[in-house]
Amino acid sequence: MEKERRSAVGERSRRAILDAALECFTRLGWAATTIEDIREVSGASVGSVYHHFGAKEGIAVALYIDCLRQHQEALRGRLERERDAEAFVRAVVVHHIAWSRAHPDAARYLIRMRRDEAVSAAEPEVQEATGDFVRDGYARLKEFAKEGQLLRLPTTAYMPLLLGPAQELLRSWATGRVELKAGIEKVLADAAWKSLRPESPSGRSS
């Protein structure tokens, strides 16, 4: 019982530190944020911060994985209900935009930190933590293609066609150059499906 209580306390402390880190990175920027900033907002002790994450880079990686998992788990539940390729494709694109609109700080953090040295250096850790979801997604796409519901393409071609335009829009949004206007997810979902739907026997897309 005591061990479970300590575990719950530790998890609450870890969660508070991650939430504080996202707030600080959003408000101050990753580079300018200090451990003391995060400690002050979270209410955790310096020892607790270092116990859970080590240096600031450890917090950055853990937060990146946490945000990515939130995005993936929300999408997983939706995709498990989809049984045909068109619904699957549309759900992925719509979720990508809608989740970013609903969780702007987390979405911007994922976009801004994707190629930051701190996260890039921990790529094996990120892949280990989130790779199963990506592999499952590719497996569904290949199964749809095998059934004739999607174009047969090299595996590496699916993601750029599926999310390339949406991701480019989100990168512009993350830097403040554009807004995520209502209905844009449907426009991008239509475009993704048109690029991936199978050709009709006549050679033209149906």
PDB file of C-alpha atoms in Angstrom, residues 5-196:
ATOM      1  CA  ARG A   5       0.988   5.593  -2.518  1.00  0.00           C
ATOM      2  CA  ARG A   6       4.567   6.645  -3.250  1.00  0.00           C
ATOM      3  CA  SER A   7       4.141   5.620  -6.877  1.00  0.00           C
ATOM      4  CA  ALA A   8       0.989   7.741  -7.196  1.00  0.00           C
ATOM      5  CA  VAL A   9       2.704  10.721  -5.569  1.00  0.00           C
ATOM      6  CA  GLY A  10       5.675  10.312  -7.889  1.00  0.00           C
ATOM      7  CA  GLU A  11       3.431  10.182 -10.946  1.00  0.00           C
ATOM      8  CA  ARG A  12       1.572  13.321  -9.865  1.00  0.00           C
ATOM      9  CA  SER A  13       4.902  15.079  -9.394  1.00  0.00           C
ATOM     10  CA  ARG A  14       6.094  13.931 -12.814  1.00  0.00           C
ATOM     11  CA  ARG A  15       2.849  15.111 -14.426  1.00  0.00           C
ATOM     12  CA  ALA A  16       3.092  18.503 -12.732  1.00  0.00           C
ATOM     13  CA  ILE A  17       6.653  18.950 -13.995  1.00  0.00           C
ATOM     14  CA  LEU A  18       5.690  18.059 -17.580  1.00  0.00           C
ATOM     15  CA  ASP A  19       2.704  20.431 -17.502  1.00  0.00           C
ATOM     16  CA  ALA A  20       4.907  23.187 -16.100  1.00  0.00           C
ATOM     17  CA  ALA A  21       7.552  22.534 -18.755  1.00  0.00           C
ATOM     18  CA  LEU A  22       5.005  22.888 -21.546  1.00  0.00           C
ATOM     19  CA  GLU A  23       3.778  26.157 -20.040  1.00  0.00           C
ATOM     20  CA  CYS A  24       7.316  27.510 -19.689  1.00  0.00           C
ATOM     21  CA  PHE A  25       8.508  26.363 -23.119  1.00  0.00           C
ATOM     22  CA  THR A  26       5.402  27.964 -24.659  1.00  0.00           C
ATOM     23  CA  ARG A  27       5.780  31.241 -22.768  1.00  0.00           C
ATOM     24  CA  LEU A  28       9.560  31.628 -22.642  1.00  0.00           C
ATOM     25  CA  GLY A  29      10.841  29.369 -25.404  1.00  0.00           C
ATOM     26  CA  TRP A  30      12.778  26.128 -25.006  1.00  0.00           C
ATOM     27  CA  ALA A  31      16.204  27.738 -25.043  1.00  0.00           C
ATOM     28  CA  ALA A  32      15.401  30.464 -22.512  1.00  0.00           C
ATOM     29  CA  THR A  33      13.578  28.256 -20.016  1.00  0.00           C
ATOM     30  CA  THR A  34      15.575  27.152 -16.975  1.00  0.00           C
ATOM     31  CA  ILE A  35      15.114  24.278 -14.557  1.00  0.00           C
ATOM     32  CA  GLU A  36      14.271  26.869 -11.921  1.00  0.00           C
ATOM     33  CA  ASP A  37      11.448  28.244 -14.110  1.00  0.00           C
ATOM     34  CA  ILE A  38       9.959  24.758 -14.392  1.00  0.00           C
ATOM     35  CA  ARG A  39      10.471  24.022 -10.697  1.00  0.00           C
ATOM     36  CA  GLU A  40       8.764  27.267  -9.684  1.00  0.00           C
ATOM     37  CA  VAL A  41       5.696  26.696 -11.877  1.00  0.00           C
ATOM     38  CA  SER A  42       5.368  23.010 -10.974  1.00  0.00           C
ATOM     39  CA  GLY A  43       5.937  23.464  -7.251  1.00  0.00           C
ATOM     40  CA  ALA A  44       8.315  20.492  -7.320  1.00  0.00           C
ATOM     41  CA  SER A  45      11.663  20.437  -5.606  1.00  0.00           C
ATOM     42  CA  VAL A  46      14.890  20.666  -7.588  1.00  0.00           C
ATOM     43  CA  GLY A  47      15.686  17.154  -6.445  1.00  0.00           C
ATOM     44  CA  SER A  48      12.358  15.862  -7.774  1.00  0.00           C
ATOM     45  CA  VAL A  49      12.929  17.456 -11.186  1.00  0.00           C
ATOM     46  CA  TYR A  50      16.358  15.895 -11.511  1.00  0.00           C
ATOM     47  CA  HIS A  51      15.131  12.572 -10.123  1.00  0.00           C
ATOM     48  CA  HIS A  52      12.446  12.249 -12.778  1.00  0.00           C
ATOM     49  CA  PHE A  53      14.202  13.752 -15.780  1.00  0.00           C
ATOM     50  CA  GLY A  54      17.809  14.696 -15.165  1.00  0.00           C
ATOM     51  CA  ALA A  55      18.798  17.759 -17.185  1.00  0.00           C
ATOM     52  CA  LYS A  56      16.493  20.082 -19.135  1.00  0.00           C
ATOM     53  CA  GLU A  57      17.059  17.952 -22.256  1.00  0.00           C
ATOM     54  CA  GLY A  58      15.524  15.014 -20.428  1.00  0.00           C
ATOM     55  CA  ILE A  59      12.413  17.058 -19.704  1.00  0.00           C
ATOM     56  CA  ALA A  60      12.221  18.125 -23.360  1.00  0.00           C
ATOM     57  CA  VAL A  61      12.351  14.535 -24.614  1.00  0.00           C
ATOM     58  CA  ALA A  62       9.869  13.245 -22.034  1.00  0.00           C
ATOM     59  CA  LEU A  63       7.469  16.074 -22.866  1.00  0.00           C
ATOM     60  CA  TYR A  64       7.830  15.398 -26.590  1.00  0.00           C
ATOM     61  CA  ILE A  65       6.983  11.721 -26.072  1.00  0.00           C
ATOM     62  CA  ASP A  66       4.098  12.633 -23.768  1.00  0.00           C
ATOM     63  CA  CYS A  67       2.547  15.044 -26.281  1.00  0.00           C
ATOM     64  CA  LEU A  68       3.033  12.570 -29.125  1.00  0.00           C
ATOM     65  CA  ARG A  69       1.383   9.794 -27.134  1.00  0.00           C
ATOM     66  CA  GLN A  70      -1.590  12.033 -26.349  1.00  0.00           C
ATOM     67  CA  HIS A  71      -1.992  12.732 -30.054  1.00  0.00           C
ATOM     68  CA  GLN A  72      -1.626   9.062 -30.982  1.00  0.00           C
ATOM     69  CA  GLU A  73      -3.908   7.646 -28.318  1.00  0.00           C
ATOM     70  CA  ALA A  74      -6.707  10.039 -29.215  1.00  0.00           C
ATOM     71  CA  LEU A  75      -6.353   8.989 -32.853  1.00  0.00           C
ATOM     72  CA  ARG A  76      -6.058   5.274 -32.044  1.00  0.00           C
ATOM     73  CA  GLY A  77      -9.531   5.152 -30.559  1.00  0.00           C
ATOM     74  CA  ARG A  78     -10.958   6.814 -33.631  1.00  0.00           C
ATOM     75  CA  LEU A  79      -9.146   4.593 -36.133  1.00  0.00           C
ATOM     76  CA  GLU A  80     -10.228   1.407 -34.385  1.00  0.00           C
ATOM     77  CA  ARG A  81     -13.796   2.274 -35.387  1.00  0.00           C
ATOM     78  CA  GLU A  82     -12.961   2.782 -39.076  1.00  0.00           C
ATOM     79  CA  ARG A  83     -13.244  -0.258 -41.323  1.00  0.00           C
ATOM     80  CA  ASP A  84     -12.705   1.129 -44.822  1.00  0.00           C
ATOM     81  CA  ALA A  85      -9.811   2.989 -46.401  1.00  0.00           C
ATOM     82  CA  GLU A  86     -11.602   6.237 -47.159  1.00  0.00           C
ATOM     83  CA  ALA A  87     -12.875   6.635 -43.596  1.00  0.00           C
ATOM     84  CA  PHE A  88      -9.405   5.745 -42.279  1.00  0.00           C
ATOM     85  CA  VAL A  89      -7.630   8.316 -44.463  1.00  0.00           C
ATOM     86  CA  ARG A  90     -10.115  11.063 -43.676  1.00  0.00           C
ATOM     87  CA  ALA A  91      -9.985  10.323 -39.950  1.00  0.00           C
ATOM     88  CA  VAL A  92      -6.181  10.628 -39.848  1.00  0.00           C
ATOM     89  CA  VAL A  93      -6.158  14.013 -41.584  1.00  0.00           C
ATOM     90  CA  VAL A  94      -9.126  15.473 -39.708  1.00  0.00           C
ATOM     91  CA  HIS A  95      -7.696  14.371 -36.369  1.00  0.00           C
ATOM     92  CA  HIS A  96      -4.274  15.848 -37.150  1.00  0.00           C
ATOM     93  CA  ILE A  97      -5.779  19.303 -37.640  1.00  0.00           C
ATOM     94  CA  ALA A  98      -8.536  19.084 -35.038  1.00  0.00           C
ATOM     95  CA  TRP A  99      -6.204  17.849 -32.280  1.00  0.00           C
ATOM     96  CA  SER A 100      -3.743  20.648 -33.019  1.00  0.00           C
ATOM     97  CA  ARG A 101      -6.534  23.212 -32.821  1.00  0.00           C
ATOM     98  CA  ALA A 102      -7.749  21.753 -29.509  1.00  0.00           C
ATOM     99  CA  HIS A 103      -4.244  21.410 -28.004  1.00  0.00           C
ATOM    100  CA  PRO A 104      -2.289  24.307 -29.533  1.00  0.00           C
ATOM    101  CA  ASP A 105       0.578  24.407 -27.046  1.00  0.00           C
ATOM    102  CA  ALA A 106       1.277  20.675 -27.327  1.00  0.00           C
ATOM    103  CA  ALA A 107       0.921  20.724 -31.105  1.00  0.00           C
ATOM    104  CA  ARG A 108       3.279  23.673 -31.511  1.00  0.00           C
ATOM    105  CA  TYR A 109       5.775  22.026 -29.196  1.00  0.00           C
ATOM    106  CA  LEU A 110       5.778  18.848 -31.298  1.00  0.00           C
ATOM    107  CA  ILE A 111       6.289  20.820 -34.497  1.00  0.00           C
ATOM    108  CA  ARG A 112       8.998  23.139 -33.146  1.00  0.00           C
ATOM    109  CA  MET A 113      10.973  20.450 -31.343  1.00  0.00           C
ATOM    110  CA  ARG A 114      10.845  17.695 -33.966  1.00  0.00           C
ATOM    111  CA  ARG A 115      14.295  18.540 -35.319  1.00  0.00           C
ATOM    112  CA  ASP A 116      15.761  20.147 -32.239  1.00  0.00           C
ATOM    113  CA  GLU A 117      19.035  18.597 -31.202  1.00  0.00           C
ATOM    114  CA  ALA A 118      17.667  17.515 -27.820  1.00  0.00           C
ATOM    115  CA  VAL A 119      14.887  15.448 -29.394  1.00  0.00           C
ATOM    116  CA  SER A 120      16.915  14.279 -32.403  1.00  0.00           C
ATOM    117  CA  ALA A 121      19.589  12.878 -30.092  1.00  0.00           C
ATOM    118  CA  ALA A 122      16.914  10.776 -28.380  1.00  0.00           C
ATOM    119  CA  GLU A 123      15.338   9.418 -31.586  1.00  0.00           C
ATOM    120  CA  PRO A 124      15.774   5.752 -30.525  1.00  0.00           C
ATOM    121  CA  GLU A 125      13.932   6.524 -27.261  1.00  0.00           C
ATOM    122  CA  VAL A 126      11.145   8.312 -29.145  1.00  0.00           C
ATOM    123  CA  GLN A 127      10.803   5.415 -31.592  1.00  0.00           C
ATOM    124  CA  GLU A 128      10.708   2.850 -28.809  1.00  0.00           C
ATOM    125  CA  ALA A 129       7.979   4.770 -27.005  1.00  0.00           C
ATOM    126  CA  THR A 130       5.750   5.568 -29.994  1.00  0.00           C
ATOM    127  CA  GLY A 131       6.838   3.326 -32.873  1.00  0.00           C
ATOM    128  CA  ASP A 132       4.168   0.649 -32.393  1.00  0.00           C
ATOM    129  CA  PHE A 133       1.426   3.109 -33.283  1.00  0.00           C
ATOM    130  CA  VAL A 134       3.201   4.111 -36.511  1.00  0.00           C
ATOM    131  CA  ARG A 135       3.853   0.492 -37.476  1.00  0.00           C
ATOM    132  CA  ASP A 136       0.214  -0.403 -36.855  1.00  0.00           C
ATOM    133  CA  GLY A 137      -0.864   2.490 -39.061  1.00  0.00           C
ATOM    134  CA  TYR A 138       1.371   1.409 -41.925  1.00  0.00           C
ATOM    135  CA  ALA A 139       0.080  -2.150 -41.561  1.00  0.00           C
ATOM    136  CA  ARG A 140      -3.509  -0.932 -41.942  1.00  0.00           C
ATOM    137  CA  LEU A 141      -2.593   1.093 -45.026  1.00  0.00           C
ATOM    138  CA  LYS A 142      -0.835  -1.871 -46.648  1.00  0.00           C
ATOM    139  CA  GLU A 143      -3.809  -4.110 -45.883  1.00  0.00           C
ATOM    140  CA  PHE A 144      -6.167  -1.597 -47.512  1.00  0.00           C
ATOM    141  CA  ALA A 145      -3.897  -1.519 -50.568  1.00  0.00           C
ATOM    142  CA  LYS A 146      -3.847  -5.317 -50.712  1.00  0.00           C
ATOM    143  CA  GLU A 147      -7.648  -5.329 -50.652  1.00  0.00           C
ATOM    144  CA  GLY A 148      -7.749  -2.813 -53.510  1.00  0.00           C
ATOM    145  CA  GLN A 149      -9.093   0.010 -51.350  1.00  0.00           C
ATOM    146  CA  LEU A 150      -5.929   2.132 -51.723  1.00  0.00           C
ATOM    147  CA  LEU A 151      -3.344   2.665 -54.413  1.00  0.00           C
ATOM    148  CA  ARG A 152      -0.455   0.223 -54.176  1.00  0.00           C
ATOM    149  CA  LEU A 153       2.534   2.408 -53.396  1.00  0.00           C
ATOM    150  CA  PRO A 154       5.946   2.076 -51.756  1.00  0.00           C
ATOM    151  CA  THR A 155       5.419   2.188 -47.996  1.00  0.00           C
ATOM    152  CA  THR A 156       7.374   5.427 -47.680  1.00  0.00           C
ATOM    153  CA  ALA A 157       5.020   7.194 -50.096  1.00  0.00           C
ATOM    154  CA  TYR A 158       1.890   6.909 -47.973  1.00  0.00           C
ATOM    155  CA  MET A 159       2.713   9.346 -45.195  1.00  0.00           C
ATOM    156  CA  PRO A 160       3.732  12.295 -47.443  1.00  0.00           C
ATOM    157  CA  LEU A 161       0.521  11.902 -49.453  1.00  0.00           C
ATOM    158  CA  LEU A 162      -1.603  11.364 -46.368  1.00  0.00           C
ATOM    159  CA  LEU A 163      -0.285  14.127 -44.106  1.00  0.00           C
ATOM    160  CA  GLY A 164       2.187  16.183 -46.142  1.00  0.00           C
ATOM    161  CA  PRO A 165      -0.149  19.115 -46.910  1.00  0.00           C
ATOM    162  CA  ALA A 166      -1.630  19.070 -43.391  1.00  0.00           C
ATOM    163  CA  GLN A 167       1.805  19.047 -41.825  1.00  0.00           C
ATOM    164  CA  GLU A 168       2.960  21.928 -44.018  1.00  0.00           C
ATOM    165  CA  LEU A 169      -0.100  23.929 -42.971  1.00  0.00           C
ATOM    166  CA  LEU A 170       0.592  23.190 -39.311  1.00  0.00           C
ATOM    167  CA  ARG A 171       4.210  24.294 -39.636  1.00  0.00           C
ATOM    168  CA  SER A 172       3.015  27.647 -40.980  1.00  0.00           C
ATOM    169  CA  TRP A 173       0.396  27.842 -38.230  1.00  0.00           C
ATOM    170  CA  ALA A 174       2.973  27.053 -35.534  1.00  0.00           C
ATOM    171  CA  THR A 175       5.032  30.078 -36.575  1.00  0.00           C
ATOM    172  CA  GLY A 176       1.974  32.345 -36.625  1.00  0.00           C
ATOM    173  CA  ARG A 177       1.877  32.840 -40.397  1.00  0.00           C
ATOM    174  CA  VAL A 178      -1.591  31.343 -40.913  1.00  0.00           C
ATOM    175  CA  GLU A 179      -4.694  30.415 -38.934  1.00  0.00           C
ATOM    176  CA  LEU A 180      -6.445  27.054 -38.833  1.00  0.00           C
ATOM    177  CA  LYS A 181      -9.697  28.172 -40.393  1.00  0.00           C
ATOM    178  CA  ALA A 182     -12.905  26.230 -39.843  1.00  0.00           C
ATOM    179  CA  GLY A 183     -13.388  23.498 -42.425  1.00  0.00           C
ATOM    180  CA  ILE A 184      -9.762  23.324 -43.557  1.00  0.00           C
ATOM    181  CA  GLU A 185      -9.470  19.757 -42.276  1.00  0.00           C
ATOM    182  CA  LYS A 186     -12.188  18.615 -44.702  1.00  0.00           C
ATOM    183  CA  VAL A 187     -10.404  20.292 -47.605  1.00  0.00           C
ATOM    184  CA  LEU A 188      -7.160  18.501 -46.741  1.00  0.00           C
ATOM    185  CA  ALA A 189      -8.941  15.200 -46.088  1.00  0.00           C
ATOM    186  CA  ASP A 190     -10.550  15.418 -49.546  1.00  0.00           C
ATOM    187  CA  ALA A 191      -7.143  16.067 -51.104  1.00  0.00           C
ATOM    188  CA  ALA A 192      -5.516  13.165 -49.243  1.00  0.00           C
ATOM    189  CA  TRP A 193      -8.224  10.737 -50.310  1.00  0.00           C
ATOM    190  CA  LYS A 194      -8.014  11.864 -53.946  1.00  0.00           C
ATOM    191  CA  SER A 195      -4.277  11.174 -53.922  1.00  0.00           C
ATOM    192  CA  LEU A 196      -4.619   7.713 -52.371  1.00  0.00           C
TER     193      LEU A 196
END
